[in-house]
PDB file of C-alpha atoms and ligand atoms in Angstrom:
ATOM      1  CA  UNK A 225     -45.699  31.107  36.214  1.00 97.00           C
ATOM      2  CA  UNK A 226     -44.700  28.331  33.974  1.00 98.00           C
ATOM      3  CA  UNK A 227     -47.107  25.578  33.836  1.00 98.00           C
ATOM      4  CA  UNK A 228     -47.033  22.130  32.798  1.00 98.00           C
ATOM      5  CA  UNK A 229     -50.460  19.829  32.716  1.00 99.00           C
ATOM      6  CA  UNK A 230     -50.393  16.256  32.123  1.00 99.00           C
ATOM      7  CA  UNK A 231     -53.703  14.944  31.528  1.00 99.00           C
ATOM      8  CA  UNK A 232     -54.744  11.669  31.090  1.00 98.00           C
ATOM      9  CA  UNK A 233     -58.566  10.274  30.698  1.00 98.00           C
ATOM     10  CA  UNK A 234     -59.757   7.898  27.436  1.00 98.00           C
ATOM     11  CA  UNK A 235     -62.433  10.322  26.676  1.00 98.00           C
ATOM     12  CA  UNK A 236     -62.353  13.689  25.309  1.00 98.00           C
ATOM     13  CA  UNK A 237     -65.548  14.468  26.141  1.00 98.00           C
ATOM     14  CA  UNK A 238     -65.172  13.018  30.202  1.00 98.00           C
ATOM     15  CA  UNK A 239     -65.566  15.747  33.690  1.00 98.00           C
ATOM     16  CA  UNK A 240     -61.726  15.315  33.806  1.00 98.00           C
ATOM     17  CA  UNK A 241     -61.041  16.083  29.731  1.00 98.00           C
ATOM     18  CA  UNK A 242     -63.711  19.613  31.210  1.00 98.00           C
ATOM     19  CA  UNK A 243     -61.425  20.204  34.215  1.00 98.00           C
ATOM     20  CA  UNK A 244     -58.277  19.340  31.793  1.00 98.00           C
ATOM     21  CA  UNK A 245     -59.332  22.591  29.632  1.00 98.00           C
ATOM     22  CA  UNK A 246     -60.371  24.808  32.569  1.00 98.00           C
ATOM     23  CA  UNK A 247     -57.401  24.610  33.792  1.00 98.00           C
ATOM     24  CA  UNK A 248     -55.688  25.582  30.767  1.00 98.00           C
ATOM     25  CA  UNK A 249     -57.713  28.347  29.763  1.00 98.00           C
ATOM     26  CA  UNK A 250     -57.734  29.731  33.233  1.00 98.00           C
ATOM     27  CA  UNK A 251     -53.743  29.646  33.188  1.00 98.00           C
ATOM     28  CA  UNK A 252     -53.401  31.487  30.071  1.00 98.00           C
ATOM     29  CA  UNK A 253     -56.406  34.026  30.578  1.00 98.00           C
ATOM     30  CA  UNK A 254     -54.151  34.998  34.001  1.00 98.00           C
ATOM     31  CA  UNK A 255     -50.839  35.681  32.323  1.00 98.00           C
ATOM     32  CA  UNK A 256     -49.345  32.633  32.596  1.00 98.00           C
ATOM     33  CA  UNK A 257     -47.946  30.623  30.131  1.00 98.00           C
ATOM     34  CA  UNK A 258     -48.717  26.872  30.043  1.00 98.00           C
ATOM     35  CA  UNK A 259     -47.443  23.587  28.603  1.00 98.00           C
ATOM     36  CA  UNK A 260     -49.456  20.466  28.084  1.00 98.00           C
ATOM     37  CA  UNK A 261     -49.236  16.673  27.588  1.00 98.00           C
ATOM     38  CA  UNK A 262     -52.462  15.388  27.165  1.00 98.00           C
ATOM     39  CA  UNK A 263     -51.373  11.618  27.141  1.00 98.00           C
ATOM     40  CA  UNK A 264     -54.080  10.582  25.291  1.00 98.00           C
ATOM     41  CA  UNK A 265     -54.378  12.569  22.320  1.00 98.00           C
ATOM     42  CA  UNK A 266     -50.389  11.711  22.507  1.00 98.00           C
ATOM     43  CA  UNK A 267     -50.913   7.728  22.379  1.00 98.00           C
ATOM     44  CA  UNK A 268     -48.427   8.279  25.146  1.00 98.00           C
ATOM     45  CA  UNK A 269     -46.725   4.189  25.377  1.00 98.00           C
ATOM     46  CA  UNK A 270     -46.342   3.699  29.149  1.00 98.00           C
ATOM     47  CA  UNK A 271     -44.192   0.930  28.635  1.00 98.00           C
ATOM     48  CA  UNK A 272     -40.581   1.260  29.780  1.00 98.00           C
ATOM     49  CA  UNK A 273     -38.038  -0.189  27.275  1.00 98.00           C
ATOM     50  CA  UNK A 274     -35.029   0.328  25.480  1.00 98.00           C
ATOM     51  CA  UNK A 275     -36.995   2.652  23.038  1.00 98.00           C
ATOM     52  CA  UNK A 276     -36.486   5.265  26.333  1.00 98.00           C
ATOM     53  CA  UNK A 277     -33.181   5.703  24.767  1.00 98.00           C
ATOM     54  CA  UNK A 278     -31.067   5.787  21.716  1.00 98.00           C
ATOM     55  CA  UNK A 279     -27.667   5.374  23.600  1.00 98.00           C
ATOM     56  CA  UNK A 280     -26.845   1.968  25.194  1.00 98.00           C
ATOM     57  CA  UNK A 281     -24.539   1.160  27.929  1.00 98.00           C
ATOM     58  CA  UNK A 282     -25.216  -2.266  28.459  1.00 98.00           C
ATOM     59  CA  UNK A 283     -26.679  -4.136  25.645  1.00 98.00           C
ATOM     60  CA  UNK A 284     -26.612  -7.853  27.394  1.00 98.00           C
ATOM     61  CA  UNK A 285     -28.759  -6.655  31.023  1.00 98.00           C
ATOM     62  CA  UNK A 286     -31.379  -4.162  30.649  1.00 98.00           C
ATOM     63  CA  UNK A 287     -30.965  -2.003  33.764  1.00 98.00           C
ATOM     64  CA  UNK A 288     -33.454   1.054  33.535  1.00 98.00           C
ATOM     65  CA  UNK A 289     -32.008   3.596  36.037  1.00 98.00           C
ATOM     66  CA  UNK A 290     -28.214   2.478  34.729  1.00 98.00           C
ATOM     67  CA  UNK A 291     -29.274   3.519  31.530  1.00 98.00           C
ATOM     68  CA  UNK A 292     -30.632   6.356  32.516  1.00 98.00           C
ATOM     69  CA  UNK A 293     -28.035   7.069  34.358  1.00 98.00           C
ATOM     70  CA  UNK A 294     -25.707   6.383  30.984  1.00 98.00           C
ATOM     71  CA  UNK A 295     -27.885   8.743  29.050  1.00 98.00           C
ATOM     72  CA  UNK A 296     -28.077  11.348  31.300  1.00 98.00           C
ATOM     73  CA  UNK A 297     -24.395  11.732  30.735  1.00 98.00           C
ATOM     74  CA  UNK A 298     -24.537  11.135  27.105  1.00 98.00           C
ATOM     75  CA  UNK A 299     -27.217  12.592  25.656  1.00 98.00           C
ATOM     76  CA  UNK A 300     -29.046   9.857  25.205  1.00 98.00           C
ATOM     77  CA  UNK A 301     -32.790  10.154  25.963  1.00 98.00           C
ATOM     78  CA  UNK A 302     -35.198   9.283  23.073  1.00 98.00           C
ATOM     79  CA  UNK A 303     -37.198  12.161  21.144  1.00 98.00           C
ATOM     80  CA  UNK A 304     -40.188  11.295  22.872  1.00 98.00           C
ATOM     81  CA  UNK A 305     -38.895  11.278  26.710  1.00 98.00           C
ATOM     82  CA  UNK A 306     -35.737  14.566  26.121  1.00 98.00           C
ATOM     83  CA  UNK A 307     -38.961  16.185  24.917  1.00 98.00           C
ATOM     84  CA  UNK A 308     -41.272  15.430  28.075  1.00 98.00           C
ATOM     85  CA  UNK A 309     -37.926  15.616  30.581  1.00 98.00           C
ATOM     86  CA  UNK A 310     -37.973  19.112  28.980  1.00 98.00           C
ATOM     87  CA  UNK A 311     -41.254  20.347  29.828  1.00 98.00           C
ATOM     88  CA  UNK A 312     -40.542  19.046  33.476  1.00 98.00           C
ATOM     89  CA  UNK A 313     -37.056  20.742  33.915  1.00 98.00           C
ATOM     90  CA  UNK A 314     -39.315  24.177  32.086  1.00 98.00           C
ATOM     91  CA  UNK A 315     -42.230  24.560  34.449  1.00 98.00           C
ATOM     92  CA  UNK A 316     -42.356  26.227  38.251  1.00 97.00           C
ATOM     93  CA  UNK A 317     -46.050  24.301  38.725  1.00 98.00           C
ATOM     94  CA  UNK A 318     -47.152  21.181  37.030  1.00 98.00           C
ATOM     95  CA  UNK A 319     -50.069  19.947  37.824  1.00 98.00           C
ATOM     96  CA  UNK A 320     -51.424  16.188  36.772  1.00 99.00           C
ATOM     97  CA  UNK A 321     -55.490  15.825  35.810  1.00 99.00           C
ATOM     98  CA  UNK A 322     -56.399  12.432  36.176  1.00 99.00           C
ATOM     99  CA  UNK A 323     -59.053   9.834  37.245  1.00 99.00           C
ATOM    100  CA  UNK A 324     -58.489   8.359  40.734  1.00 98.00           C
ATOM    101  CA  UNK A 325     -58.042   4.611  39.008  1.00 98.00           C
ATOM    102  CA  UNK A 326     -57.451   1.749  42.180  1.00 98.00           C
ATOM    103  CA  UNK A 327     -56.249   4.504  44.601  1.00 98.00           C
ATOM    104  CA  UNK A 328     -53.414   5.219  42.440  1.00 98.00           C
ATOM    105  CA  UNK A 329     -52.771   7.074  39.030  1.00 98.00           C
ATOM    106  CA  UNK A 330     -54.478   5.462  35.913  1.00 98.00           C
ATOM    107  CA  UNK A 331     -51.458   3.257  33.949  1.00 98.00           C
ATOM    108  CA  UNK A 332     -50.044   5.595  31.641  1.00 98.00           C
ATOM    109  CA  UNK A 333     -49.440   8.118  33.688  1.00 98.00           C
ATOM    110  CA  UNK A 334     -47.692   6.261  36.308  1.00 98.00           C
ATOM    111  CA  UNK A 335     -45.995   5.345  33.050  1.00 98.00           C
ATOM    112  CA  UNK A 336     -45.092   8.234  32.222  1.00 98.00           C
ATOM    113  CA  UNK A 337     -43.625   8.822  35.460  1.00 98.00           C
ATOM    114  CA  UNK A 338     -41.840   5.367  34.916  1.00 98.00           C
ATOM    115  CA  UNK A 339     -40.428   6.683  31.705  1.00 98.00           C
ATOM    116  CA  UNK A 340     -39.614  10.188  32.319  1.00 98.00           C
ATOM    117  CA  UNK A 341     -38.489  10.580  36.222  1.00 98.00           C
ATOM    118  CA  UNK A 342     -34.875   9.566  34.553  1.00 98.00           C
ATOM    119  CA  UNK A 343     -32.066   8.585  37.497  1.00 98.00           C
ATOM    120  CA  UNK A 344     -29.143  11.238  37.555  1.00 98.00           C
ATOM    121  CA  UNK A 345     -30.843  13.543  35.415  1.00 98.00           C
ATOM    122  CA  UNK A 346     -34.383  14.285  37.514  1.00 98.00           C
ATOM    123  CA  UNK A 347     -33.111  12.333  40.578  1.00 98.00           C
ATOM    124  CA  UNK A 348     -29.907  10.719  42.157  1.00 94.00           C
ATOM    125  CA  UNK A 349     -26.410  11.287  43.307  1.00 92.00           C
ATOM    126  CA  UNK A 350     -27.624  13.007  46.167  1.00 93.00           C
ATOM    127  CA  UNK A 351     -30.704  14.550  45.086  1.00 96.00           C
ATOM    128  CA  UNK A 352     -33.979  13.438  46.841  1.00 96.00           C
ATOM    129  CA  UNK A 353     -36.506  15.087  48.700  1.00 96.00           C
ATOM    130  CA  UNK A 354     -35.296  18.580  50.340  1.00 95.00           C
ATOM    131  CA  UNK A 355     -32.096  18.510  47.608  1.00 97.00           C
ATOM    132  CA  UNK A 356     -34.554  17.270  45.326  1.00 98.00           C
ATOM    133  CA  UNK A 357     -33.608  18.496  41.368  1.00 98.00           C
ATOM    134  CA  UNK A 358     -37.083  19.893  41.069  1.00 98.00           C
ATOM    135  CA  UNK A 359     -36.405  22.027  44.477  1.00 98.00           C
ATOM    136  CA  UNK A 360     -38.432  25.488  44.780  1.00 97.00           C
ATOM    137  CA  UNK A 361     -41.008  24.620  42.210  1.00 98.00           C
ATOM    138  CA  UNK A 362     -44.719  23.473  43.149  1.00 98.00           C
ATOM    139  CA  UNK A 363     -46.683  20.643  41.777  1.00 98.00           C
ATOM    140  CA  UNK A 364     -50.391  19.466  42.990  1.00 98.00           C
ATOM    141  CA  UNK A 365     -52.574  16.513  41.903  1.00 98.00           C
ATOM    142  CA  UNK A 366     -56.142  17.793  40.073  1.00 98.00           C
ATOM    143  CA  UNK A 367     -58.303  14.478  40.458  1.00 98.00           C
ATOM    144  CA  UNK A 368     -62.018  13.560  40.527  1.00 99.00           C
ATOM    145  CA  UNK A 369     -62.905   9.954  42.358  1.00 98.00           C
ATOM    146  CA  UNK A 370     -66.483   7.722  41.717  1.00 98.00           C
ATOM    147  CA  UNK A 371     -66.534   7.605  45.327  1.00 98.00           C
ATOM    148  CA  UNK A 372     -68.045  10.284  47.612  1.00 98.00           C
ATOM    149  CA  UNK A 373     -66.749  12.957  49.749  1.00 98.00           C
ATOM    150  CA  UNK A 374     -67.678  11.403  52.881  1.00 98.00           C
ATOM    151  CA  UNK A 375     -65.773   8.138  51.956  1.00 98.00           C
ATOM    152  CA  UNK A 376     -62.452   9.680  51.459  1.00 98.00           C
ATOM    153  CA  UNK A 377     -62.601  11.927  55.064  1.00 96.00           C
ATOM    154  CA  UNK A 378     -60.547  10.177  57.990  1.00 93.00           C
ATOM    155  CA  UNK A 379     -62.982   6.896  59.381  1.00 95.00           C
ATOM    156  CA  UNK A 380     -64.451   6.622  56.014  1.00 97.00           C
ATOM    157  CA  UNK A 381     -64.761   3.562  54.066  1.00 97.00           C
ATOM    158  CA  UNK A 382     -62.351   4.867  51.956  1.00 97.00           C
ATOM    159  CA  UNK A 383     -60.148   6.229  54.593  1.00 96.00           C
ATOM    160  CA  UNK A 384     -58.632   9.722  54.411  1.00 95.00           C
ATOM    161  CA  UNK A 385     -58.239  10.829  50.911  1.00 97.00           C
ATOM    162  CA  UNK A 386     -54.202  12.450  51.682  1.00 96.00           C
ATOM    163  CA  UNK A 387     -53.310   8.869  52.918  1.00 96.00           C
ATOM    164  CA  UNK A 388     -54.500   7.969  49.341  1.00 97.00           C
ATOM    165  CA  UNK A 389     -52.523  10.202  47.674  1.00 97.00           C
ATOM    166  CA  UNK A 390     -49.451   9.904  49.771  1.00 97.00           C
ATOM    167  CA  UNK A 391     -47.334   7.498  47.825  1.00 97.00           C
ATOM    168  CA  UNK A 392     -47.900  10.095  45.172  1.00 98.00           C
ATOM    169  CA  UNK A 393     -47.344  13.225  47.080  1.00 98.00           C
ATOM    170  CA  UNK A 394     -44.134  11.327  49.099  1.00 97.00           C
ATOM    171  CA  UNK A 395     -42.694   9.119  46.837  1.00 97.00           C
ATOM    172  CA  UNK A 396     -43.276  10.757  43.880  1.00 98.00           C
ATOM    173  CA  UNK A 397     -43.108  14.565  43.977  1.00 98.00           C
ATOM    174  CA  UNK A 398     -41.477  15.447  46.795  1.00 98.00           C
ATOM    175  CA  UNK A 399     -38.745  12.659  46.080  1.00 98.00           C
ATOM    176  CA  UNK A 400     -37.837  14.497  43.176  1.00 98.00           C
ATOM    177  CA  UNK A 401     -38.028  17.911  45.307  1.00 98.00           C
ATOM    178  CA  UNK A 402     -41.451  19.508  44.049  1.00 98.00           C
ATOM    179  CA  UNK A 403     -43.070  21.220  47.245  1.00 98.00           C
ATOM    180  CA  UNK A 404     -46.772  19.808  47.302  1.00 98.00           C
ATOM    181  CA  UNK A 405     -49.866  21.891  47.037  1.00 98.00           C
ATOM    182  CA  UNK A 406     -53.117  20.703  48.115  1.00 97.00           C
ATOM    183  CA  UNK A 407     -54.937  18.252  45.834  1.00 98.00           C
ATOM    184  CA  UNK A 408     -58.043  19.437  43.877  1.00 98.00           C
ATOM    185  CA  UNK A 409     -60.371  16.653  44.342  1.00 98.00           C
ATOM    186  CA  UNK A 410     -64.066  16.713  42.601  1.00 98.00           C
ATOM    187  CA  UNK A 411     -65.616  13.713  44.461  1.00 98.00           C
ATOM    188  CA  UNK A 412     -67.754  11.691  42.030  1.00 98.00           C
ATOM    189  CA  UNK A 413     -68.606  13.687  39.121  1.00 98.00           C
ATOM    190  CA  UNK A 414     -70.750  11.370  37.435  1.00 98.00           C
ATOM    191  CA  UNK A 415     -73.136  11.453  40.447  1.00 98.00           C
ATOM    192  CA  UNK A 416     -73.870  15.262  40.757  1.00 98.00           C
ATOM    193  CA  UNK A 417     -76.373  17.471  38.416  1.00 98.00           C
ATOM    194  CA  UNK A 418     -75.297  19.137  35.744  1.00 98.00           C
ATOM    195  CA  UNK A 419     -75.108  22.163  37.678  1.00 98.00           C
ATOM    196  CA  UNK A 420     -73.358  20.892  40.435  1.00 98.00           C
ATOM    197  CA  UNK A 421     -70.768  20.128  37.933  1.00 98.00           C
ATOM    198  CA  UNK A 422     -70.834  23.630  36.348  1.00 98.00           C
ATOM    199  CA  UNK A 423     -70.438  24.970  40.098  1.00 98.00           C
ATOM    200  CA  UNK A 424     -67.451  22.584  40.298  1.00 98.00           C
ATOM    201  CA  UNK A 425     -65.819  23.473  37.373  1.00 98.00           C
ATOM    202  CA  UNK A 426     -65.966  27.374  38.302  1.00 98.00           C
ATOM    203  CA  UNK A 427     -64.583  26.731  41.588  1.00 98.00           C
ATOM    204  CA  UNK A 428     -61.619  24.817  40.715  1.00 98.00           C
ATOM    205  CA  UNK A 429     -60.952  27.819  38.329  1.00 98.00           C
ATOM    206  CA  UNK A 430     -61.678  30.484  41.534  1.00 98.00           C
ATOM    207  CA  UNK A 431     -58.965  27.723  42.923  1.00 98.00           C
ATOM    208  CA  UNK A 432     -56.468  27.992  40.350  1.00 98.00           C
ATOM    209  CA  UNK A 433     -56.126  31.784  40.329  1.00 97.00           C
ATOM    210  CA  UNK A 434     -55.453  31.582  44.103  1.00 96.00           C
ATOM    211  CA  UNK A 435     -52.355  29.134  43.199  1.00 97.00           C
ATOM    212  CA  UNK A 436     -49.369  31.794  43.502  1.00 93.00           C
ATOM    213  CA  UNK A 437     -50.234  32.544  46.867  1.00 95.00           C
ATOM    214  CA  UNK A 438     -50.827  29.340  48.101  1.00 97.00           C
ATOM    215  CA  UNK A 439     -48.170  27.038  50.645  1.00 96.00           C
ATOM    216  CA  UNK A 440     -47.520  23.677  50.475  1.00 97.00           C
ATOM    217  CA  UNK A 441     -49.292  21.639  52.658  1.00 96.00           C
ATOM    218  CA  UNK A 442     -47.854  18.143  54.880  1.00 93.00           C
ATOM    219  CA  UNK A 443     -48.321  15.460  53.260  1.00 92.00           C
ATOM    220  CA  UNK A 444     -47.848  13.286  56.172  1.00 78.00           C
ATOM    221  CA  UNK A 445     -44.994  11.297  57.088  1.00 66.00           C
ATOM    222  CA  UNK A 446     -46.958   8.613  58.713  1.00 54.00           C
TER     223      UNK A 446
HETATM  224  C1  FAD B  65     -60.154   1.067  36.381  1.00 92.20           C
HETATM  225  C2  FAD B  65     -60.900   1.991  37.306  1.00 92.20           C
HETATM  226  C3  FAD B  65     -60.497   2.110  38.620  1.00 92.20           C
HETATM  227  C4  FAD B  65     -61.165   2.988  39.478  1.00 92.20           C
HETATM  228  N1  FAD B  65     -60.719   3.096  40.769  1.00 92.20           N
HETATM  229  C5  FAD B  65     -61.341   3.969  41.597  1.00 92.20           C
HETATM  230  C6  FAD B  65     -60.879   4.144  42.941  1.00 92.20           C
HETATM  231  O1  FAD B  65     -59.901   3.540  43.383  1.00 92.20           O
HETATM  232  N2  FAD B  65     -61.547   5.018  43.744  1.00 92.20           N
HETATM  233  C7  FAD B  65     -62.643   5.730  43.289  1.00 92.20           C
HETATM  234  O2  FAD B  65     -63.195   6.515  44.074  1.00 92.20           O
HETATM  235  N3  FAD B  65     -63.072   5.596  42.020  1.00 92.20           N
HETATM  236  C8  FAD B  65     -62.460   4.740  41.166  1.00 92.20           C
HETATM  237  N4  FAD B  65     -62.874   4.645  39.871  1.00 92.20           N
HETATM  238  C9  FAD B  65     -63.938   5.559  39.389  1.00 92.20           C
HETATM  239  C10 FAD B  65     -63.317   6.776  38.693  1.00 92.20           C
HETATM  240  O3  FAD B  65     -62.392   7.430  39.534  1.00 92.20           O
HETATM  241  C11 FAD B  65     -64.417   7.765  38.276  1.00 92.20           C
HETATM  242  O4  FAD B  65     -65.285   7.103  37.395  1.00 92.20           O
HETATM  243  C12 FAD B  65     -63.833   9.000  37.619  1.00 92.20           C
HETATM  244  O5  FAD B  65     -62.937   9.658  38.471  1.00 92.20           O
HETATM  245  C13 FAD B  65     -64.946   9.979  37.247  1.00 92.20           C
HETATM  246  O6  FAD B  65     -64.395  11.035  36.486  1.00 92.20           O
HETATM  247  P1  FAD B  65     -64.628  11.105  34.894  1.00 92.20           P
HETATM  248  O7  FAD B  65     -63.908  12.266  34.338  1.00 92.20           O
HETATM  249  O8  FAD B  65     -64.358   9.786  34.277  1.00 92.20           O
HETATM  250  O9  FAD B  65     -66.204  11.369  34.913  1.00 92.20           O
HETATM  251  P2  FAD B  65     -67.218  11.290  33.661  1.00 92.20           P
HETATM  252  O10 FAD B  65     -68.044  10.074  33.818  1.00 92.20           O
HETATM  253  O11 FAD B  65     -66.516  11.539  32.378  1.00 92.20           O
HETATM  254  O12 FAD B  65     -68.079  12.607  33.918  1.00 92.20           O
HETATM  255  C14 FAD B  65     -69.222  12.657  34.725  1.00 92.20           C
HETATM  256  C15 FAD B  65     -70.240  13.470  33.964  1.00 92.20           C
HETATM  257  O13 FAD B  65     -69.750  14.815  33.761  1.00 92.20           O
HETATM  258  C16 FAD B  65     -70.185  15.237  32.474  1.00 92.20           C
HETATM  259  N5  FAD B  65     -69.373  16.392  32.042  1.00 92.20           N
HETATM  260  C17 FAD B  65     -68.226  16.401  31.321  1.00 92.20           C
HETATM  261  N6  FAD B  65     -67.848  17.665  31.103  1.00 92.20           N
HETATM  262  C18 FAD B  65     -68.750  18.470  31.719  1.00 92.20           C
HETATM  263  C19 FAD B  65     -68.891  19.883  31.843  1.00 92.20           C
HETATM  264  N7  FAD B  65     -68.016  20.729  31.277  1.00 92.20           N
HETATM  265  N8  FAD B  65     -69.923  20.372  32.516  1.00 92.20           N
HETATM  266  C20 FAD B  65     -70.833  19.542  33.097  1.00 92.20           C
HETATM  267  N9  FAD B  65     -70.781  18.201  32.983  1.00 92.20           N
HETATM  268  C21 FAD B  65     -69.725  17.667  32.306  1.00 92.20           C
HETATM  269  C22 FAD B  65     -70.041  14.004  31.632  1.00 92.20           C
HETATM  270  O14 FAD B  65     -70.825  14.095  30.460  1.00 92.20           O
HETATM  271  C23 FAD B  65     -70.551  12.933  32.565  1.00 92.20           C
HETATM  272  O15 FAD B  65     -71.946  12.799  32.448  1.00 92.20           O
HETATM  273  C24 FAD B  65     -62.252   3.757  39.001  1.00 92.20           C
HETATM  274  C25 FAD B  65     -62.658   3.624  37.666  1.00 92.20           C
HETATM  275  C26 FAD B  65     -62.000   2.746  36.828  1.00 92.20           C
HETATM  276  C27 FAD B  65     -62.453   2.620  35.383  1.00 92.20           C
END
């Protein structure tokens, strides 16, 4: 397989920068090659602008997916989002290691997903969901939460953990056609032992080698 990781936690030394590595290192030690963007190390800028391109179509009204659009056609993508569009249009499984920040995706990766999910060139004139560009290949979300397990099951005070992620799952992946694998969710890391957390680590690797076999799952339409 062709793997892309996007990572994104403010310390290097954090459960997620651990799980981050693992799955890296698991990846390659199996044969397959991998592709990272570890948006930190990256001072990644999840702020959309004009600096998303070097072409400009319409220099009085900044319209983002327009000028997407435009530079889609034209070539027009800035260094730093081609490059990142590239390693999306490379892989057949990307997976995203992040923090579970106010039941969403910490900032900049949602802004990297505002950046680099370009109109007409990873979605549009016809392409969503089951005609999706990204159609055939896999993606799953590799999180860890502060909250426990318990909280995140349906009827907890969390509520069920796939409603969470469903505005991910829905609007993000599928709508660009990725088929979903199941999330890998280590429930608060920073309240189990040290060798709970080694035991975690190991079996998100066991996990990970069990990924070409595995079927996406329903994410729920709700
Ligand atoms: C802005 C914000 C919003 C948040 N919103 C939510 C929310 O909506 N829902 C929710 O549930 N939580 C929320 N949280 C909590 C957050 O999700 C957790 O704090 C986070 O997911 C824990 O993961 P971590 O990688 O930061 O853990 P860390 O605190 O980095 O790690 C836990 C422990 O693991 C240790 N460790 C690191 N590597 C290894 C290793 N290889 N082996 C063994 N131990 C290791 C670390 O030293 C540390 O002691 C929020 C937090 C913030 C800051």
């Amino acid at each position: 397989m062709k793997v892309l990781i996007v990572y994104w936690h403010p310390e290097p030394l954090s459960f997620n920068a651990s799980m981050f590595r693992a799955a890296r290192d698991t990846f390659l030690q199996a044969g397959h090659e991998v592709r990272t963007s570890d948006l930190h190390a990256m001072a990644f800028d999840p702020v959309s602008s004009r600096k998303n391109f070097i072409t400009i179509k319409d220099p009085s009204f900044l319209k983002q997916q327009a000028e997407e659009a435009y530079a889609t056609e034209m070539h027009g993508f800035s260094e730093e989002i081609e490059a990142e569009i590239q390693k999306l249009e490379w892989c057949d499984l990307m997976v995203w290691q992040f923090p579970l920040w106010w039941f969403g995706l910490p900032g900049v990766l949602k802004g990297w997903v505002d950046r680099v999910f370009a109109m007409q060139r990873t979605y549009g004139g016809g392409h969503i969901y089951e005609t999706g560009v990204f159609t055939g290949r896999r993606a799953f979300l590799s999180l860890t939460t502060g909250g426990p397990e318990e909280s995140y099951r349906k009827g907890g005070f969390n509520g069920d953990i796939l409603g969470v992620l469903r505005p991910i799952h829905r609007g993000i992946l599928q709508f660009v056609g990725f088929d979903v694998l199941a999330p890998h969710v280590v429930y608060g890391p920073a309240h189990l032992t040290q060798e709970q957390r080694h035991g975690a680590l190991e079996l998100f690797a066991t996990r990970l080698l069990s990924i070409p076999s595995e079927v996406p799952i329903d994410v729920g339409l709700y």
